Amino acid sequence: MKPVRTLNEQARAIMRGNDQGGYTMPTHGLYPYQWNWDSAFAAFGFATFDVERAWVELETLMSGQWENGMVPHIIFHEASDGYFPGPDEWGAFQNPPTSGISQPPVAATFARAIFERAPEAGQPRMAALFPKLLAWHRWFFEHRNENGMIVVNHPWESGRDNAPDWDEAMGNVDISNVGTYTRNDTSHVDPHMRPSALDYDRFMAIVYAGRTCGWDEAEMAASGPFRVADPGMSFILLRANKDLLAMAQALGEDTAEITGWIAAQEKGVARLWNPEIGGYDAFNIRTGNFGGSMSSTSFLCWYAGLENSEALVEFGRIAEAVTYGFPSHDPASPRFEAYRYWRGPSWGIVNTLIGIGLQEMGHKAQAEKLRQDTAALIEKSGFAEYFNPCDGSPAGGDKFTWTAAIWLAWASPTLTSKGS
Ligand code: DGY
């Protein structure tokens, strides 16, 4: 096991090594562009040693914002042939080219965290970002709001591509027009750690449907192949709105619109409670069915500032079932796969969000255990993209920006005196 100081240095070196000057790629090879929530986590990590660079990361992310307020999940700043699907498949006609969907909006939360590290210097940066973040959150309410539940139009939008949450809805995606294509991800990473071939056919069918309608939000809402309310997206946006509200207050901006969003979302997330599994669950808008999936983002209620004692009991059961918390899917489920991306592995970034929520809501022992588990994974297996929660072995890409970032900002034992 490496000394903590060495790991801190390694984490900073990984972030510098993935820094493309203004934005940070998640890792070389597998993900050679700017990804939305990866970048926001990068900003959270940069803030521990270079606050100026942290602001720049968020500013570059917002430079890809569409006119309708959407902040895309990938910004293709520079051409690279190592990734599929590239700008032509998306056909989004933006400059720089982008994908046509968004990703979990952690940016406002980390902007607030960066601002609070150095409020005076951060004031003009925050003031410039605020209207952009507000427009993005408004886009969610205009286009991804179903009765206060926040929906995703593509599993990639959730950031949890192949989670069991989507199995039922993905089963209804027609792949008859997909044709042939070549994946690049499985040449970088062991295929059994990645989504299946059938998943990819369905991912591409949804991309082509979006491209065909010119990424028209009304059309996708009415008849797109996939529309599922996501506990992860819902809790993350609710939390982000609470942080945006704090920023509005600090900047002397009007707060009424944001307060209204928070009230609507607090009602909406209650609708995601599935009594059959005793947890927050994905909900398919097209069929009215729950996904029947207890996933790690079912436990982001505390991060969103909501208490739930039943969830706390389930959290304890699942954490006990593995050696290294917290698995992305319930190990008691037959769909659990310890290595396969979002169907079982432990992800440092989700652990961080859950841990921040637990800490803030007073569940300090659970928060500290999760932080220690995450630190132990990194100490044992390095800065991998994700980890097998049973034996702690590394999975996915390596030298990963967001794992380095959460080590620096949350998991490293040298930072515990600062709390979450
Ligand atoms: C991928 O390509 O694996 C991404 O998760 C899509 O954003």
mmCIF file of N, CA and C in Angstrom, residues 155-243:
data_model
loop_
_atom_site.group_PDB
_atom_site.id
_atom_site.type_symbol
_atom_site.label_atom_id
_atom_site.label_comp_id
_atom_site.label_asym_id
_atom_site.label_seq_id
_atom_site.Cartn_x
_atom_site.Cartn_y
_atom_site.Cartn_z
ATOM 1 N N PRO A 155 -30.011 6.117 -21.747
ATOM 2 C CA PRO A 155 -29.277 5.690 -20.549
ATOM 3 C C PRO A 155 -27.967 6.467 -20.352
ATOM 4 N N TRP A 156 -27.324 6.875 -21.455
ATOM 5 C CA TRP A 156 -26.083 7.654 -21.323
ATOM 6 C C TRP A 156 -26.325 8.979 -20.605
ATOM 7 N N GLU A 157 -27.554 9.479 -20.704
ATOM 8 C CA GLU A 157 -27.856 10.759 -20.048
ATOM 9 C C GLU A 157 -27.765 10.624 -18.526
ATOM 10 N N SER A 158 -28.108 9.421 -18.025
ATOM 11 C CA SER A 158 -28.065 9.183 -16.576
ATOM 12 C C SER A 158 -26.638 9.062 -16.068
ATOM 13 N N GLY A 159 -25.681 8.833 -16.999
ATOM 14 C CA GLY A 159 -24.306 8.536 -16.604
ATOM 15 C C GLY A 159 -24.130 7.085 -16.180
ATOM 16 N N ARG A 160 -25.240 6.328 -16.073
ATOM 17 C CA ARG A 160 -25.164 4.933 -15.592
ATOM 18 C C ARG A 160 -25.652 4.023 -16.717
ATOM 19 N N ASP A 161 -24.851 3.959 -17.746
ATOM 20 C CA ASP A 161 -25.258 3.442 -19.052
ATOM 21 C C ASP A 161 -26.054 2.136 -19.031
ATOM 22 N N ASN A 162 -25.507 1.119 -18.368
ATOM 23 C CA ASN A 162 -26.134 -0.207 -18.465
ATOM 24 C C ASN A 162 -26.738 -0.655 -17.140
ATOM 25 N N ALA A 163 -27.124 0.309 -16.296
ATOM 26 C CA ALA A 163 -27.712 -0.063 -15.002
ATOM 27 C C ALA A 163 -28.960 -0.917 -15.212
ATOM 28 N N PRO A 164 -29.211 -1.874 -14.321
ATOM 29 C CA PRO A 164 -30.426 -2.695 -14.426
ATOM 30 C C PRO A 164 -31.701 -1.847 -14.379
ATOM 31 N N ASP A 165 -31.582 -0.628 -13.891
ATOM 32 C CA ASP A 165 -32.721 0.311 -13.861
ATOM 33 C C ASP A 165 -33.396 0.417 -15.226
ATOM 34 N N TRP A 166 -32.618 0.260 -16.290
ATOM 35 C CA TRP A 166 -33.138 0.527 -17.639
ATOM 36 C C TRP A 166 -33.552 -0.743 -18.369
ATOM 37 N N ASP A 167 -33.382 -1.905 -17.749
ATOM 38 C CA ASP A 167 -33.576 -3.161 -18.494
ATOM 39 C C ASP A 167 -34.950 -3.246 -19.156
ATOM 40 N N GLU A 168 -35.982 -2.933 -18.396
ATOM 41 C CA GLU A 168 -37.333 -3.070 -18.950
ATOM 42 C C GLU A 168 -37.518 -2.104 -20.134
ATOM 43 N N ALA A 169 -37.123 -0.859 -19.949
ATOM 44 C CA ALA A 169 -37.307 0.143 -21.015
ATOM 45 C C ALA A 169 -36.416 -0.170 -22.219
ATOM 46 N N MET A 170 -35.213 -0.641 -21.957
ATOM 47 C CA MET A 170 -34.307 -0.974 -23.063
ATOM 48 C C MET A 170 -34.842 -2.147 -23.875
ATOM 49 N N GLY A 171 -35.574 -3.040 -23.208
ATOM 50 C CA GLY A 171 -36.169 -4.186 -23.903
ATOM 51 C C GLY A 171 -37.182 -3.764 -24.960
ATOM 52 N N ASN A 172 -37.684 -2.548 -24.856
ATOM 53 C CA ASN A 172 -38.677 -2.067 -25.828
ATOM 54 C C ASN A 172 -38.067 -1.218 -26.939
ATOM 55 N N VAL A 173 -36.739 -1.081 -26.958
ATOM 56 C CA VAL A 173 -36.102 -0.245 -27.991
ATOM 57 C C VAL A 173 -35.910 -1.087 -29.264
ATOM 58 N N ASP A 174 -36.440 -0.577 -30.351
ATOM 59 C CA ASP A 174 -36.367 -1.284 -31.643
ATOM 60 C C ASP A 174 -34.975 -1.083 -32.255
ATOM 61 N N ILE A 175 -34.268 -2.176 -32.521
ATOM 62 C CA ILE A 175 -32.899 -2.050 -33.060
ATOM 63 C C ILE A 175 -32.841 -2.448 -34.534
ATOM 64 N N SER A 176 -34.017 -2.571 -35.165
ATOM 65 C CA SER A 176 -34.006 -3.128 -36.526
ATOM 66 C C SER A 176 -33.304 -2.214 -37.538
ATOM 67 N N ASN A 177 -33.191 -0.907 -37.248
ATOM 68 C CA ASN A 177 -32.560 0.000 -38.219
ATOM 69 C C ASN A 177 -31.129 0.390 -37.873
ATOM 70 N N VAL A 178 -30.534 -0.278 -36.903
ATOM 71 C CA VAL A 178 -29.226 0.186 -36.420
ATOM 72 C C VAL A 178 -28.087 -0.087 -37.415
ATOM 73 N N GLY A 179 -28.102 -1.189 -38.070
ATOM 74 C CA GLY A 179 -27.023 -1.481 -39.027
ATOM 75 C C GLY A 179 -25.731 -1.846 -38.324
ATOM 76 N N THR A 180 -24.617 -1.779 -39.076
ATOM 77 C CA THR A 180 -23.347 -2.177 -38.464
ATOM 78 C C THR A 180 -22.525 -0.944 -38.072
ATOM 79 N N TYR A 181 -21.706 -1.121 -37.082
ATOM 80 C CA TYR A 181 -20.829 -0.052 -36.581
ATOM 81 C C TYR A 181 -19.720 -0.731 -35.802
ATOM 82 N N THR A 182 -18.660 0.026 -35.521
ATOM 83 C CA THR A 182 -17.554 -0.563 -34.753
ATOM 84 C C THR A 182 -17.373 0.176 -33.442
ATOM 85 N N ARG A 183 -17.511 -0.552 -32.372
ATOM 86 C CA ARG A 183 -17.257 0.018 -31.044
ATOM 87 C C ARG A 183 -15.764 0.195 -30.833
ATOM 88 N N ASN A 184 -15.371 1.229 -30.106
ATOM 89 C CA ASN A 184 -13.951 1.361 -29.755
ATOM 90 C C ASN A 184 -13.687 1.033 -28.285
ATOM 91 N N ASP A 185 -14.723 1.131 -27.472
ATOM 92 C CA ASP A 185 -14.494 0.984 -26.018
ATOM 93 C C ASP A 185 -13.909 -0.377 -25.657
ATOM 94 N N THR A 186 -14.356 -1.433 -26.360
ATOM 95 C CA THR A 186 -13.892 -2.771 -25.995
ATOM 96 C C THR A 186 -12.481 -3.069 -26.510
ATOM 97 N N SER A 187 -11.908 -2.123 -27.287
ATOM 98 C CA SER A 187 -10.486 -2.296 -27.617
ATOM 99 C C SER A 187 -9.617 -1.636 -26.533
ATOM 100 N N HIS A 188 -10.227 -0.788 -25.700
ATOM 101 C CA HIS A 188 -9.464 -0.160 -24.606
ATOM 102 C C HIS A 188 -9.615 -0.926 -23.295
ATOM 103 N N VAL A 189 -10.802 -1.539 -23.111
ATOM 104 C CA VAL A 189 -11.144 -2.138 -21.816
ATOM 105 C C VAL A 189 -11.710 -3.539 -22.043
ATOM 106 N N ASP A 190 -11.388 -4.461 -21.141
ATOM 107 C CA ASP A 190 -11.926 -5.829 -21.173
ATOM 108 C C ASP A 190 -13.453 -5.793 -21.370
ATOM 109 N N PRO A 191 -13.954 -6.438 -22.429
ATOM 110 C CA PRO A 191 -15.397 -6.362 -22.722
ATOM 111 C C PRO A 191 -16.302 -6.793 -21.567
ATOM 112 N N HIS A 192 -15.821 -7.675 -20.670
ATOM 113 C CA HIS A 192 -16.744 -8.073 -19.603
ATOM 114 C C HIS A 192 -16.893 -7.003 -18.521
ATOM 115 N N MET A 193 -16.144 -5.897 -18.686
ATOM 116 C CA MET A 193 -16.320 -4.758 -17.774
ATOM 117 C C MET A 193 -17.167 -3.657 -18.428
ATOM 118 N N ARG A 194 -17.626 -3.920 -19.637
ATOM 119 C CA ARG A 194 -18.341 -2.881 -20.403
ATOM 120 C C ARG A 194 -19.772 -3.351 -20.717
ATOM 121 N N PRO A 195 -20.639 -2.447 -21.214
ATOM 122 C CA PRO A 195 -21.987 -2.854 -21.636
ATOM 123 C C PRO A 195 -21.908 -3.909 -22.744
ATOM 124 N N SER A 196 -22.991 -4.686 -22.870
ATOM 125 C CA SER A 196 -23.015 -5.783 -23.848
ATOM 126 C C SER A 196 -23.233 -5.252 -25.273
ATOM 127 N N ALA A 197 -23.090 -6.145 -26.261
ATOM 128 C CA ALA A 197 -23.327 -5.778 -27.669
ATOM 129 C C ALA A 197 -24.792 -5.360 -27.865
ATOM 130 N N LEU A 198 -25.708 -6.075 -27.219
ATOM 131 C CA LEU A 198 -27.126 -5.714 -27.339
ATOM 132 C C LEU A 198 -27.388 -4.340 -26.726
ATOM 133 N N ASP A 199 -26.759 -4.049 -25.594
ATOM 134 C CA ASP A 199 -26.890 -2.696 -25.010
ATOM 135 C C ASP A 199 -26.474 -1.658 -26.043
ATOM 136 N N TYR A 200 -25.334 -1.896 -26.711
ATOM 137 C CA TYR A 200 -24.821 -0.900 -27.657
ATOM 138 C C TYR A 200 -25.765 -0.719 -28.837
ATOM 139 N N ASP A 201 -26.349 -1.810 -29.331
ATOM 140 C CA ASP A 201 -27.327 -1.663 -30.418
ATOM 141 C C ASP A 201 -28.462 -0.745 -29.975
ATOM 142 N N ARG A 202 -28.913 -0.942 -28.750
ATOM 143 C CA ARG A 202 -30.019 -0.109 -28.260
ATOM 144 C C ARG A 202 -29.561 1.329 -28.017
ATOM 145 N N PHE A 203 -28.352 1.490 -27.482
ATOM 146 C CA PHE A 203 -27.830 2.860 -27.306
ATOM 147 C C PHE A 203 -27.830 3.585 -28.657
ATOM 148 N N MET A 204 -27.353 2.876 -29.678
ATOM 149 C CA MET A 204 -27.238 3.528 -30.991
ATOM 150 C C MET A 204 -28.614 3.775 -31.616
ATOM 151 N N ALA A 205 -29.558 2.858 -31.382
ATOM 152 C CA ALA A 205 -30.915 3.082 -31.914
ATOM 153 C C ALA A 205 -31.490 4.386 -31.342
ATOM 154 N N ILE A 206 -31.242 4.650 -30.059
ATOM 155 C CA ILE A 206 -31.786 5.878 -29.448
ATOM 156 C C ILE A 206 -31.052 7.103 -30.000
ATOM 157 N N VAL A 207 -29.726 6.986 -30.188
ATOM 158 C CA VAL A 207 -28.966 8.100 -30.785
ATOM 159 C C VAL A 207 -29.521 8.412 -32.183
ATOM 160 N N TYR A 208 -29.725 7.376 -32.998
ATOM 161 C CA TYR A 208 -30.198 7.622 -34.366
ATOM 162 C C TYR A 208 -31.611 8.214 -34.368
ATOM 163 N N ALA A 209 -32.443 7.811 -33.406
ATOM 164 C CA ALA A 209 -33.787 8.407 -33.323
ATOM 165 C C ALA A 209 -33.684 9.899 -32.997
ATOM 166 N N GLY A 210 -32.777 10.260 -32.111
ATOM 167 C CA GLY A 210 -32.592 11.677 -31.771
ATOM 168 C C GLY A 210 -32.065 12.466 -32.953
ATOM 169 N N ARG A 211 -31.087 11.877 -33.630
ATOM 170 C CA ARG A 211 -30.506 12.550 -34.803
ATOM 171 C C ARG A 211 -31.571 12.752 -35.878
ATOM 172 N N THR A 212 -32.408 11.748 -36.110
ATOM 173 C CA THR A 212 -33.435 11.830 -37.152
ATOM 174 C C THR A 212 -34.415 12.971 -36.900
ATOM 175 N N CYS A 213 -34.742 13.226 -35.634
ATOM 176 C CA CYS A 213 -35.686 14.334 -35.369
ATOM 177 C C CYS A 213 -34.960 15.632 -35.064
ATOM 178 N N GLY A 214 -33.648 15.691 -35.339
ATOM 179 C CA GLY A 214 -32.881 16.929 -35.108
ATOM 180 C C GLY A 214 -32.822 17.282 -33.628
ATOM 181 N N TRP A 215 -32.841 16.264 -32.766
ATOM 182 C CA TRP A 215 -32.787 16.458 -31.315
ATOM 183 C C TRP A 215 -33.899 17.397 -30.849
ATOM 184 N N ASP A 216 -35.063 17.238 -31.471
ATOM 185 C CA ASP A 216 -36.218 18.059 -31.118
ATOM 186 C C ASP A 216 -36.821 17.542 -29.797
ATOM 187 N N GLU A 217 -36.756 18.377 -28.777
ATOM 188 C CA GLU A 217 -37.152 17.917 -27.436
ATOM 189 C C GLU A 217 -38.614 17.501 -27.382
ATOM 190 N N ALA A 218 -39.499 18.279 -28.047
ATOM 191 C CA ALA A 218 -40.934 17.952 -27.972
ATOM 192 C C ALA A 218 -41.190 16.593 -28.614
ATOM 193 N N GLU A 219 -40.515 16.368 -29.745
ATOM 194 C CA GLU A 219 -40.726 15.095 -30.432
ATOM 195 C C GLU A 219 -40.176 13.917 -29.608
ATOM 196 N N MET A 220 -39.020 14.110 -29.023
ATOM 197 C CA MET A 220 -38.451 13.015 -28.219
ATOM 198 C C MET A 220 -39.312 12.732 -26.981
ATOM 199 N N ALA A 221 -39.872 13.814 -26.395
ATOM 200 C CA ALA A 221 -40.740 13.616 -25.219
ATOM 201 C C ALA A 221 -41.997 12.852 -25.619
ATOM 202 N N ALA A 222 -42.519 13.175 -26.800
ATOM 203 C CA ALA A 222 -43.782 12.555 -27.221
ATOM 204 C C ALA A 222 -43.582 11.113 -27.682
ATOM 205 N N SER A 223 -42.493 10.882 -28.442
ATOM 206 C CA SER A 223 -42.415 9.554 -29.067
ATOM 207 C C SER A 223 -41.011 8.964 -29.139
ATOM 208 N N GLY A 224 -40.055 9.547 -28.399
ATOM 209 C CA GLY A 224 -38.693 8.977 -28.395
ATOM 210 C C GLY A 224 -38.718 7.550 -27.856
ATOM 211 N N PRO A 225 -37.723 6.732 -28.230
ATOM 212 C CA PRO A 225 -37.740 5.316 -27.836
ATOM 213 C C PRO A 225 -37.523 5.050 -26.353
ATOM 214 N N PHE A 226 -37.068 6.068 -25.613
ATOM 215 C CA PHE A 226 -36.682 5.807 -24.217
ATOM 216 C C PHE A 226 -36.995 7.052 -23.384
ATOM 217 N N ARG A 227 -37.756 6.894 -22.346
ATOM 218 C CA ARG A 227 -38.044 8.025 -21.442
ATOM 219 C C ARG A 227 -38.334 7.454 -20.050
ATOM 220 N N VAL A 228 -37.332 7.549 -19.198
ATOM 221 C CA VAL A 228 -37.401 6.892 -17.888
ATOM 222 C C VAL A 228 -37.010 7.883 -16.791
ATOM 223 N N ALA A 229 -37.841 7.960 -15.753
ATOM 224 C CA ALA A 229 -37.500 8.817 -14.607
ATOM 225 C C ALA A 229 -36.387 8.136 -13.812
ATOM 226 N N ASP A 230 -35.379 8.930 -13.489
ATOM 227 C CA ASP A 230 -34.139 8.398 -12.924
ATOM 228 C C ASP A 230 -33.952 8.931 -11.502
ATOM 229 N N PRO A 231 -33.854 8.037 -10.506
ATOM 230 C CA PRO A 231 -33.599 8.534 -9.152
ATOM 231 C C PRO A 231 -32.293 9.327 -9.076
ATOM 232 N N GLY A 232 -31.266 8.881 -9.806
ATOM 233 C CA GLY A 232 -29.980 9.582 -9.772
ATOM 234 C C GLY A 232 -30.127 11.012 -10.268
ATOM 235 N N MET A 233 -30.684 11.152 -11.474
ATOM 236 C CA MET A 233 -30.852 12.484 -12.050
ATOM 237 C C MET A 233 -31.743 13.346 -11.168
ATOM 238 N N SER A 234 -32.800 12.731 -10.627
ATOM 239 C CA SER A 234 -33.759 13.494 -9.824
ATOM 240 C C SER A 234 -33.109 14.011 -8.538
ATOM 241 N N PHE A 235 -32.396 13.140 -7.819
ATOM 242 C CA PHE A 235 -31.767 13.588 -6.569
ATOM 243 C C PHE A 235 -30.635 14.570 -6.845
ATOM 244 N N ILE A 236 -29.879 14.324 -7.901
ATOM 245 C CA ILE A 236 -28.730 15.208 -8.187
ATOM 246 C C ILE A 236 -29.219 16.599 -8.579
ATOM 247 N N LEU A 237 -30.269 16.670 -9.387
ATOM 248 C CA LEU A 237 -30.785 17.999 -9.763
ATOM 249 C C LEU A 237 -31.419 18.695 -8.561
ATOM 250 N N LEU A 238 -32.113 17.927 -7.716
ATOM 251 C CA LEU A 238 -32.719 18.536 -6.522
ATOM 252 C C LEU A 238 -31.634 19.156 -5.649
ATOM 253 N N ARG A 239 -30.560 18.392 -5.436
ATOM 254 C CA ARG A 239 -29.450 18.916 -4.644
ATOM 255 C C ARG A 239 -28.820 20.148 -5.329
ATOM 256 N N ALA A 240 -28.663 20.055 -6.638
ATOM 257 C CA ALA A 240 -28.044 21.161 -7.381
ATOM 258 C C ALA A 240 -28.917 22.413 -7.305
ATOM 259 N N ASN A 241 -30.227 22.221 -7.285
ATOM 260 C CA ASN A 241 -31.109 23.381 -7.159
ATOM 261 C C ASN A 241 -30.981 24.033 -5.789
ATOM 262 N N LYS A 242 -30.756 23.210 -4.764
ATOM 263 C CA LYS A 242 -30.566 23.787 -3.425
ATOM 264 C C LYS A 242 -29.265 24.604 -3.387
ATOM 265 N N ASP A 243 -28.237 24.103 -4.070
ATOM 266 C CA ASP A 243 -26.983 24.855 -4.136
ATOM 267 C C ASP A 243 -27.132 26.106 -5.001
#
